[in-house]
PDB file of C-alpha atoms (C1' of nucleotides) in Angstrom:
ATOM      1  CA  MET J  28      23.549   1.891   8.722  1.00 65.00           C
ATOM      2  CA  GLU J  29      23.905  -1.109  10.956  1.00 80.00           C
ATOM      3  CA  PHE J  30      23.234  -3.741   8.303  1.00 87.00           C
ATOM      4  CA  GLU J  31      26.161  -2.455   6.272  1.00 88.00           C
ATOM      5  CA  ASP J  32      28.272  -2.711   9.429  1.00 89.00           C
ATOM      6  CA  LEU J  33      27.308  -6.390   9.601  1.00 90.00           C
ATOM      7  CA  GLY J  34      28.669  -6.914   6.110  1.00 93.00           C
ATOM      8  CA  TYR J  35      25.445  -6.791   4.119  1.00 95.00           C
ATOM      9  CA  ASN J  36      24.904  -5.024   0.849  1.00 96.00           C
ATOM     10  CA  VAL J  37      21.608  -3.151   1.214  1.00 96.00           C
ATOM     11  CA  GLU J  38      19.235  -1.965  -1.494  1.00 96.00           C
ATOM     12  CA  ILE J  39      15.994  -0.191  -0.623  1.00 96.00           C
ATOM     13  CA  LEU J  40      13.015   1.132  -2.528  1.00 96.00           C
ATOM     14  CA  GLY J  41      10.909   3.011  -0.012  1.00 95.00           C
ATOM     15  CA  GLN J  42       8.235   5.649   0.482  1.00 92.00           C
ATOM     16  CA  LYS J  43       8.404   6.850   4.055  1.00 88.00           C
ATOM     17  CA  GLY J  44       5.189   6.225   5.933  1.00 86.00           C
ATOM     18  CA  PHE J  45       3.726   4.121   3.137  1.00 91.00           C
ATOM     19  CA  ASN J  46       5.316   1.310   1.140  1.00 95.00           C
ATOM     20  CA  GLY J  47       8.783  -0.121   0.937  1.00 96.00           C
ATOM     21  CA  VAL J  48      10.849  -3.152   0.016  1.00 97.00           C
ATOM     22  CA  ALA J  49      14.506  -4.008   0.510  1.00 96.00           C
ATOM     23  CA  LEU J  50      17.086  -6.671  -0.154  1.00 97.00           C
ATOM     24  CA  LEU J  51      20.078  -7.485   2.044  1.00 96.00           C
ATOM     25  CA  SER J  52      22.856  -9.586   0.556  1.00 97.00           C
ATOM     26  CA  LYS J  53      26.286 -10.783   1.528  1.00 96.00           C
ATOM     27  CA  LEU J  54      27.024 -11.144  -2.186  1.00 97.00           C
ATOM     28  CA  PRO J  55      27.377  -7.973  -4.240  1.00 98.00           C
ATOM     29  CA  PHE J  56      24.493  -6.991  -6.512  1.00 98.00           C
ATOM     30  CA  ASP J  57      25.230  -7.528 -10.211  1.00 98.00           C
ATOM     31  CA  GLU J  58      21.971  -5.833 -11.225  1.00 98.00           C
ATOM     32  CA  ILE J  59      19.111  -4.145  -9.384  1.00 98.00           C
ATOM     33  CA  THR J  60      15.569  -3.566 -10.636  1.00 98.00           C
ATOM     34  CA  TYR J  61      13.441  -1.006  -8.788  1.00 97.00           C
ATOM     35  CA  GLY J  62       9.758  -1.587  -9.507  1.00 97.00           C
ATOM     36  CA  PHE J  63       8.172  -2.407 -12.839  1.00 97.00           C
ATOM     37  CA  GLU J  64       9.705   0.769 -14.245  1.00 95.00           C
ATOM     38  CA  GLY J  65      13.185  -0.535 -13.466  1.00 94.00           C
ATOM     39  CA  SER J  66      14.826   2.666 -12.249  1.00 95.00           C
ATOM     40  CA  LYS J  67      14.363   4.175  -8.818  1.00 95.00           C
ATOM     41  CA  THR J  68      13.395   7.664  -9.972  1.00 93.00           C
ATOM     42  CA  ALA J  69      10.947   6.483 -12.636  1.00 94.00           C
ATOM     43  CA  THR J  70       9.344   4.043 -10.226  1.00 93.00           C
ATOM     44  CA  LEU J  71       8.924   6.539  -7.383  1.00 93.00           C
ATOM     45  CA  GLU J  72       7.371   8.994  -9.857  1.00 91.00           C
ATOM     46  CA  LYS J  73       4.915   6.571 -11.405  1.00 92.00           C
ATOM     47  CA  GLU J  74       4.077   3.832  -8.931  1.00 94.00           C
ATOM     48  CA  GLN J  75       4.195   2.660  -5.323  1.00 95.00           C
ATOM     49  CA  ALA J  76       7.410   1.199  -3.872  1.00 96.00           C
ATOM     50  CA  ARG J  77       6.485  -2.463  -3.950  1.00 97.00           C
ATOM     51  CA  LEU J  78       9.092  -4.426  -5.919  1.00 98.00           C
ATOM     52  CA  ILE J  79      12.862  -4.764  -5.839  1.00 98.00           C
ATOM     53  CA  GLU J  80      14.976  -7.384  -7.569  1.00 98.00           C
ATOM     54  CA  GLY J  81      18.625  -8.292  -7.403  1.00 98.00           C
ATOM     55  CA  VAL J  82      20.789 -10.545  -9.548  1.00 98.00           C
ATOM     56  CA  PHE J  83      23.736 -12.302  -7.923  1.00 98.00           C
ATOM     57  CA  SER J  84      26.656 -14.389  -9.152  1.00 97.00           C
ATOM     58  CA  THR J  85      27.579 -17.502  -7.234  1.00 95.00           C
ATOM     59  CA  GLU J  86      30.371 -19.894  -8.064  1.00 93.00           C
ATOM     60  CA  ASN J  87      27.649 -22.129  -9.470  1.00 93.00           C
ATOM     61  CA  GLY J  88      25.912 -19.535 -11.598  1.00 95.00           C
ATOM     62  CA  VAL J  89      23.447 -16.703 -11.381  1.00 97.00           C
ATOM     63  CA  VAL J  90      20.602 -16.338  -8.848  1.00 98.00           C
ATOM     64  CA  ARG J  91      17.769 -13.849  -9.242  1.00 98.00           C
ATOM     65  CA  VAL J  92      15.839 -12.710  -6.148  1.00 98.00           C
ATOM     66  CA  CYS J  93      12.781 -10.452  -6.184  1.00 98.00           C
ATOM     67  CA  ASN J  94      11.064  -9.086  -3.086  1.00 98.00           C
ATOM     68  CA  ILE J  95       7.522  -7.725  -3.322  1.00 98.00           C
ATOM     69  CA  TYR J  96       4.888  -6.024  -1.194  1.00 98.00           C
ATOM     70  CA  LEU J  97       1.704  -6.805  -3.072  1.00 98.00           C
ATOM     71  CA  PRO J  98      -1.111  -4.274  -2.480  1.00 97.00           C
ATOM     72  CA  ASN J  99      -3.600  -5.189   0.252  1.00 97.00           C
ATOM     73  CA  GLY J 100      -6.623  -4.042  -1.776  1.00 97.00           C
ATOM     74  CA  ASN J 101      -9.098  -3.473   1.049  1.00 95.00           C
ATOM     75  CA  PRO J 102     -11.764  -2.212   1.111  1.00 94.00           C
ATOM     76  CA  VAL J 103     -12.913  -4.081  -1.991  1.00 95.00           C
ATOM     77  CA  ASN J 104     -16.024  -2.056  -2.788  1.00 93.00           C
ATOM     78  CA  ASN J 105     -16.739   1.633  -3.197  1.00 89.00           C
ATOM     79  CA  PRO J 106     -18.461   3.193  -0.170  1.00 81.00           C
ATOM     80  CA  GLU J 107     -21.720   3.762  -2.059  1.00 75.00           C
ATOM     81  CA  ASN J 108     -21.732  -0.001  -2.578  1.00 70.00           C
ATOM     82  CA  THR J 109     -22.850   0.181  -6.179  1.00 75.00           C
ATOM     83  CA  GLY J 110     -21.128  -3.129  -6.782  1.00 83.00           C
ATOM     84  CA  THR J 111     -18.087  -1.419  -8.238  1.00 91.00           C
ATOM     85  CA  PHE J 112     -14.575  -2.157  -7.037  1.00 94.00           C
ATOM     86  CA  SER J 113     -12.650   0.466  -5.075  1.00 94.00           C
ATOM     87  CA  ASP J 114      -9.537   2.140  -6.439  1.00 94.00           C
ATOM     88  CA  LYS J 115      -7.510   0.099  -3.961  1.00 95.00           C
ATOM     89  CA  PHE J 116      -8.837  -3.250  -5.113  1.00 96.00           C
ATOM     90  CA  THR J 117      -8.506  -2.241  -8.757  1.00 96.00           C
ATOM     91  CA  TYR J 118      -4.906  -1.206  -8.085  1.00 96.00           C
ATOM     92  CA  LYS J 119      -4.257  -4.613  -6.527  1.00 97.00           C
ATOM     93  CA  LEU J 120      -5.653  -6.533  -9.505  1.00 97.00           C
ATOM     94  CA  ASN J 121      -3.778  -4.371 -12.019  1.00 97.00           C
ATOM     95  CA  TRP J 122      -0.582  -4.715  -9.996  1.00 98.00           C
ATOM     96  CA  MET J 123      -0.982  -8.489 -10.044  1.00 98.00           C
ATOM     97  CA  ASN J 124      -1.438  -8.426 -13.823  1.00 98.00           C
ATOM     98  CA  ARG J 125       1.831  -6.525 -14.137  1.00 98.00           C
ATOM     99  CA  LEU J 126       3.549  -8.937 -11.739  1.00 98.00           C
ATOM    100  CA  ASN J 127       2.386 -11.920 -13.767  1.00 98.00           C
ATOM    101  CA  GLU J 128       3.793 -10.359 -16.957  1.00 98.00           C
ATOM    102  CA  PHE J 129       7.045  -9.595 -15.126  1.00 98.00           C
ATOM    103  CA  VAL J 130       7.354 -13.201 -13.908  1.00 98.00           C
ATOM    104  CA  LYS J 131       6.453 -14.625 -17.307  1.00 98.00           C
ATOM    105  CA  GLU J 132       9.441 -12.815 -18.770  1.00 98.00           C
ATOM    106  CA  ARG J 133      11.714 -13.977 -15.920  1.00 98.00           C
ATOM    107  CA  LEU J 134      10.743 -17.591 -16.546  1.00 98.00           C
ATOM    108  CA  THR J 135      12.059 -17.381 -20.106  1.00 98.00           C
ATOM    109  CA  TYR J 136      15.541 -16.785 -18.639  1.00 98.00           C
ATOM    110  CA  GLU J 137      15.528 -20.332 -17.186  1.00 98.00           C
ATOM    111  CA  GLU J 138      17.456 -19.133 -14.116  1.00 97.00           C
ATOM    112  CA  PRO J 139      17.037 -19.909 -10.423  1.00 98.00           C
ATOM    113  CA  PHE J 140      14.503 -17.186  -9.626  1.00 98.00           C
ATOM    114  CA  ILE J 141      13.032 -16.566  -6.188  1.00 98.00           C
ATOM    115  CA  LEU J 142       9.955 -14.335  -5.942  1.00 98.00           C
ATOM    116  CA  MET J 143       9.272 -13.638  -2.295  1.00 98.00           C
ATOM    117  CA  GLY J 144       7.483 -11.272   0.024  1.00 98.00           C
ATOM    118  CA  ASP J 145       4.101 -10.204   1.333  1.00 98.00           C
ATOM    119  CA  PHE J 146       1.637 -11.326  -1.346  1.00 98.00           C
ATOM    120  CA  ASN J 147      -1.490 -10.271   0.587  1.00 98.00           C
ATOM    121  CA  ILE J 148      -3.249 -13.361  -0.803  1.00 98.00           C
ATOM    122  CA  ILE J 149      -4.702 -16.307   1.111  1.00 98.00           C
ATOM    123  CA  PRO J 150      -4.486 -18.974  -1.615  1.00 98.00           C
ATOM    124  CA  SER J 151      -6.766 -21.642  -0.119  1.00 97.00           C
ATOM    125  CA  PRO J 152      -8.856 -22.549   2.954  1.00 97.00           C
ATOM    126  CA  ILE J 153      -5.944 -24.355   4.628  1.00 98.00           C
ATOM    127  CA  ASP J 154      -4.026 -21.060   4.643  1.00 98.00           C
ATOM    128  CA  CYS J 155      -6.311 -19.454   7.219  1.00 97.00           C
ATOM    129  CA  HIS J 156      -7.702 -20.391  10.598  1.00 96.00           C
ATOM    130  CA  ASN J 157     -11.244 -19.295   9.849  1.00 94.00           C
ATOM    131  CA  PRO J 158     -12.039 -19.216   6.109  1.00 95.00           C
ATOM    132  CA  LYS J 159     -15.594 -17.998   6.675  1.00 94.00           C
ATOM    133  CA  ALA J 160     -14.318 -14.841   8.367  1.00 93.00           C
ATOM    134  CA  TRP J 161     -12.162 -13.998   5.334  1.00 95.00           C
ATOM    135  CA  TRP J 162     -14.683 -14.637   2.604  1.00 94.00           C
ATOM    136  CA  GLY J 163     -15.072 -11.545   0.418  1.00 94.00           C
ATOM    137  CA  ASP J 164     -11.910  -9.895   1.745  1.00 96.00           C
ATOM    138  CA  ALA J 165      -9.413  -8.619  -0.815  1.00 97.00           C
ATOM    139  CA  LEU J 166      -6.960 -11.274   0.416  1.00 98.00           C
ATOM    140  CA  TYR J 167      -9.371 -14.158  -0.026  1.00 97.00           C
ATOM    141  CA  ARG J 168     -11.647 -13.688  -2.959  1.00 96.00           C
ATOM    142  CA  THR J 169     -11.787 -15.341  -6.336  1.00 97.00           C
ATOM    143  CA  GLU J 170     -10.398 -12.429  -8.333  1.00 97.00           C
ATOM    144  CA  SER J 171      -7.267 -12.277  -6.149  1.00 98.00           C
ATOM    145  CA  GLN J 172      -6.776 -16.033  -5.845  1.00 98.00           C
ATOM    146  CA  GLU J 173      -7.139 -16.546  -9.612  1.00 98.00           C
ATOM    147  CA  LYS J 174      -4.424 -14.043 -10.404  1.00 98.00           C
ATOM    148  CA  PHE J 175      -2.140 -15.594  -7.791  1.00 98.00           C
ATOM    149  CA  ARG J 176      -2.775 -19.022  -9.295  1.00 98.00           C
ATOM    150  CA  THR J 177      -1.463 -17.728 -12.628  1.00 98.00           C
ATOM    151  CA  LEU J 178       2.018 -17.872 -11.070  1.00 98.00           C
ATOM    152  CA  SER J 179       1.638 -21.613 -10.433  1.00 98.00           C
ATOM    153  CA  ASN J 180       0.118 -22.135 -13.861  1.00 98.00           C
ATOM    154  CA  MET J 181       3.223 -20.549 -15.379  1.00 98.00           C
ATOM    155  CA  GLY J 182       5.491 -22.929 -13.454  1.00 98.00           C
ATOM    156  CA  MET J 183       6.323 -21.086 -10.232  1.00 98.00           C
ATOM    157  CA  VAL J 184       6.262 -23.351  -7.166  1.00 98.00           C
ATOM    158  CA  ASP J 185       5.097 -22.372  -3.675  1.00 98.00           C
ATOM    159  CA  ALA J 186       8.234 -23.428  -1.746  1.00 98.00           C
ATOM    160  CA  LEU J 187       6.481 -24.043   1.543  1.00 98.00           C
ATOM    161  CA  ARG J 188       3.759 -26.189  -0.007  1.00 98.00           C
ATOM    162  CA  ALA J 189       6.513 -28.219  -1.710  1.00 98.00           C
ATOM    163  CA  VAL J 190       7.676 -29.362   1.718  1.00 98.00           C
ATOM    164  CA  SER J 191       4.677 -29.105   4.072  1.00 98.00           C
ATOM    165  CA  GLU J 192       0.930 -29.619   4.186  1.00 97.00           C
ATOM    166  CA  GLU J 193       0.611 -27.946   7.579  1.00 98.00           C
ATOM    167  CA  PRO J 194      -0.973 -24.464   7.600  1.00 98.00           C
ATOM    168  CA  ASN J 195       2.266 -22.620   8.496  1.00 98.00           C
ATOM    169  CA  TYR J 196       0.679 -19.202   9.002  1.00 98.00           C
ATOM    170  CA  SER J 197       2.935 -16.200   8.384  1.00 98.00           C
ATOM    171  CA  PHE J 198       0.736 -13.403   9.767  1.00 98.00           C
ATOM    172  CA  TRP J 199      -1.349 -12.888  12.876  1.00 98.00           C
ATOM    173  CA  ASP J 200      -3.267  -9.637  13.246  1.00 97.00           C
ATOM    174  CA  PHE J 201      -2.474  -7.347  16.189  1.00 97.00           C
ATOM    175  CA  GLN J 202      -6.189  -7.143  16.881  1.00 95.00           C
ATOM    176  CA  ALA J 203      -8.636  -9.389  18.712  1.00 93.00           C
ATOM    177  CA  GLY J 204      -6.008 -11.677  20.237  1.00 95.00           C
ATOM    178  CA  ALA J 205      -5.229 -13.285  16.897  1.00 97.00           C
ATOM    179  CA  TRP J 206      -1.843 -14.667  18.010  1.00 97.00           C
ATOM    180  CA  ARG J 207      -3.246 -16.035  21.280  1.00 96.00           C
ATOM    181  CA  LYS J 208      -6.042 -17.795  19.382  1.00 96.00           C
ATOM    182  CA  ASN J 209      -3.703 -18.854  16.544  1.00 97.00           C
ATOM    183  CA  SER J 210      -6.063 -17.041  14.208  1.00 97.00           C
ATOM    184  CA  GLY J 211      -3.432 -16.628  11.502  1.00 97.00           C
ATOM    185  CA  ILE J 212      -3.147 -16.547   7.753  1.00 98.00           C
ATOM    186  CA  ARG J 213      -0.440 -17.553   5.285  1.00 98.00           C
ATOM    187  CA  ILE J 214       0.189 -14.603   2.984  1.00 98.00           C
ATOM    188  CA  ASP J 215       4.006 -14.504   2.729  1.00 98.00           C
ATOM    189  CA  PHE J 216       5.589 -16.840   0.216  1.00 98.00           C
ATOM    190  CA  LEU J 217       8.693 -17.910  -1.593  1.00 98.00           C
ATOM    191  CA  MET J 218       7.647 -18.708  -5.144  1.00 98.00           C
ATOM    192  CA  LEU J 219      10.301 -20.566  -7.117  1.00 98.00           C
ATOM    193  CA  SER J 220      11.195 -21.068 -10.744  1.00 98.00           C
ATOM    194  CA  PRO J 221      11.875 -24.707 -11.685  1.00 98.00           C
ATOM    195  CA  GLN J 222      15.636 -24.048 -11.538  1.00 98.00           C
ATOM    196  CA  ALA J 223      15.255 -22.738  -7.978  1.00 98.00           C
ATOM    197  CA  VAL J 224      13.030 -25.647  -6.882  1.00 98.00           C
ATOM    198  CA  ASP J 225      15.701 -28.067  -8.087  1.00 97.00           C
ATOM    199  CA  ASN J 226      18.092 -26.619  -5.499  1.00 97.00           C
ATOM    200  CA  LEU J 227      15.690 -26.143  -2.593  1.00 98.00           C
ATOM    201  CA  GLU J 228      16.815 -27.836   0.623  1.00 98.00           C
ATOM    202  CA  TYR J 229      14.336 -26.628   3.234  1.00 98.00           C
ATOM    203  CA  VAL J 230      11.732 -24.029   4.164  1.00 98.00           C
ATOM    204  CA  LYS J 231      11.216 -22.792   7.695  1.00 98.00           C
ATOM    205  CA  THR J 232       8.497 -20.461   8.970  1.00 98.00           C
ATOM    206  CA  HIS J 233       9.813 -18.600  12.023  1.00 98.00           C
ATOM    207  CA  SER J 234       6.547 -18.388  13.944  1.00 98.00           C
ATOM    208  CA  GLU J 235       8.509 -17.995  17.194  1.00 97.00           C
ATOM    209  CA  ALA J 236       9.257 -14.424  16.085  1.00 97.00           C
ATOM    210  CA  ARG J 237       5.594 -13.504  16.601  1.00 98.00           C
ATOM    211  CA  ALA J 238       6.068 -14.021  20.379  1.00 97.00           C
ATOM    212  CA  LEU J 239       8.910 -11.503  20.669  1.00 96.00           C
ATOM    213  CA  GLU J 240       8.453  -8.158  22.396  1.00 94.00           C
ATOM    214  CA  ARG J 241       6.972  -5.560  20.053  1.00 95.00           C
ATOM    215  CA  PRO J 242       6.878  -8.070  17.190  1.00 96.00           C
ATOM    216  CA  SER J 243       5.919  -7.545  13.592  1.00 97.00           C
ATOM    217  CA  ASP J 244       2.546  -8.984  12.664  1.00 97.00           C
ATOM    218  CA  HIS J 245       4.433 -11.009  10.008  1.00 98.00           C
ATOM    219  CA  VAL J 246       7.095 -13.647  10.679  1.00 98.00           C
ATOM    220  CA  PRO J 247      10.144 -14.496   8.547  1.00 97.00           C
ATOM    221  CA  ILE J 248      10.063 -17.373   6.071  1.00 98.00           C
ATOM    222  CA  GLU J 249      13.504 -18.894   5.597  1.00 98.00           C
ATOM    223  CA  GLY J 250      14.389 -20.792   2.445  1.00 98.00           C
ATOM    224  CA  GLY J 251      17.573 -22.850   2.228  1.00 98.00           C
ATOM    225  CA  PHE J 252      19.138 -23.609  -1.144  1.00 97.00           C
ATOM    226  CA  SER J 253      22.239 -25.420  -2.243  1.00 96.00           C
ATOM    227  CA  PHE J 254      23.002 -24.288  -5.751  1.00 92.00           C
ATOM    228  CA  ARG J 255      24.901 -26.882  -7.680  1.00 82.00           C
ATOM    229  CA  GLN J 256      27.118 -26.567 -10.682  1.00 77.00           C
ATOM    230  CA  THR J 257      25.029 -26.196 -13.830  1.00 67.00           C
TER     231      THR J 257
ATOM    232  C1'  DA S  24     -22.359  -4.253  12.839  1.00 72.45           C
ATOM    233  C1'  DT S  25     -18.624  -2.270  15.213  1.00 72.45           C
ATOM    234  C1'  DG S  26     -14.244  -2.185  17.288  1.00 72.45           C
ATOM    235  C1'  DG S  27     -10.544  -4.480  18.402  1.00 72.45           C
ATOM    236  C1'  DT S  28      -4.196  -3.001  17.836  1.00 72.45           C
ATOM    237  C1'  DC S  29      -0.329  -1.381  15.936  1.00 72.45           C
ATOM    238  C1'  DG S  30       3.215   2.014  13.300  1.00 72.45           C
ATOM    239  C1'  DC S  31       4.083   6.317  11.492  1.00 72.45           C
ATOM    240  C1'  DT S  32       4.120  10.745  13.036  1.00 72.45           C
ATOM    241  C1'  DA S  33       2.059  13.954  15.677  1.00 72.45           C
ATOM    242  C1'  DA S  34      -4.442  13.408  13.625  1.00 72.45           C
ATOM    243  C1'  DG S  35      -5.842  10.248  11.210  1.00 72.45           C
ATOM    244  C1'  DC S  36      -4.917   6.586   7.998  1.00 72.45           C
ATOM    245  C1'  DG S  37      -3.661   2.034   6.439  1.00 72.45           C
ATOM    246  C1'  DA S  38      -3.087  -2.635   7.631  1.00 72.45           C
TER     247       DA S  38
END
DNA sequence: ATGGTCGCTAAGCGA
């Protein structure tokens, strides 16, 4: 694997052709958590591969980093349109409930904790180019936004919004010339515990990556920290 | 309202 050749420690939780998350680290992993179940085998048996967490030791203490791929949840309604939510949207809401419980526990540790990844949530109108077009979508409806807001209510801070009021989109669809029209959305975040916010130096959205050849539809969000002695 | 574009994997699905 080429990332190992570059000196990274690599941990992956993946389901080929479906879901997957990974962490690369130059520091060794002290602990790894695969999904809400914790172990790789239990998680792959019982749930989708959407969460991986590593704990690292620095000379100034521990840092906990969790990468997620939150379910998309579309289409929201059942095809018969009886007003009932689809299995996919229900899975999304339940997954968010479990995430919120997971984060609540992490916050009791009072560690620098970084929760990052594809949240598949557009938190507010400023986070999309055309709010009207997204209304009712699984990424932009009250049920989803409320559960995302629970993270802030518990004390997690949206790192980008701590430093910028500009839209800073992280995703532009491959379809309908979305990149050309700057019809983007901000759905990828670094959410920080208070102890992580205290050490945040900068956040940078690498929108230039969307103009590469054969790009991803997402772009990287870089967070810079300088962890001090505690 | 539909289809628009990708990746994965070899037809159709999910995003």
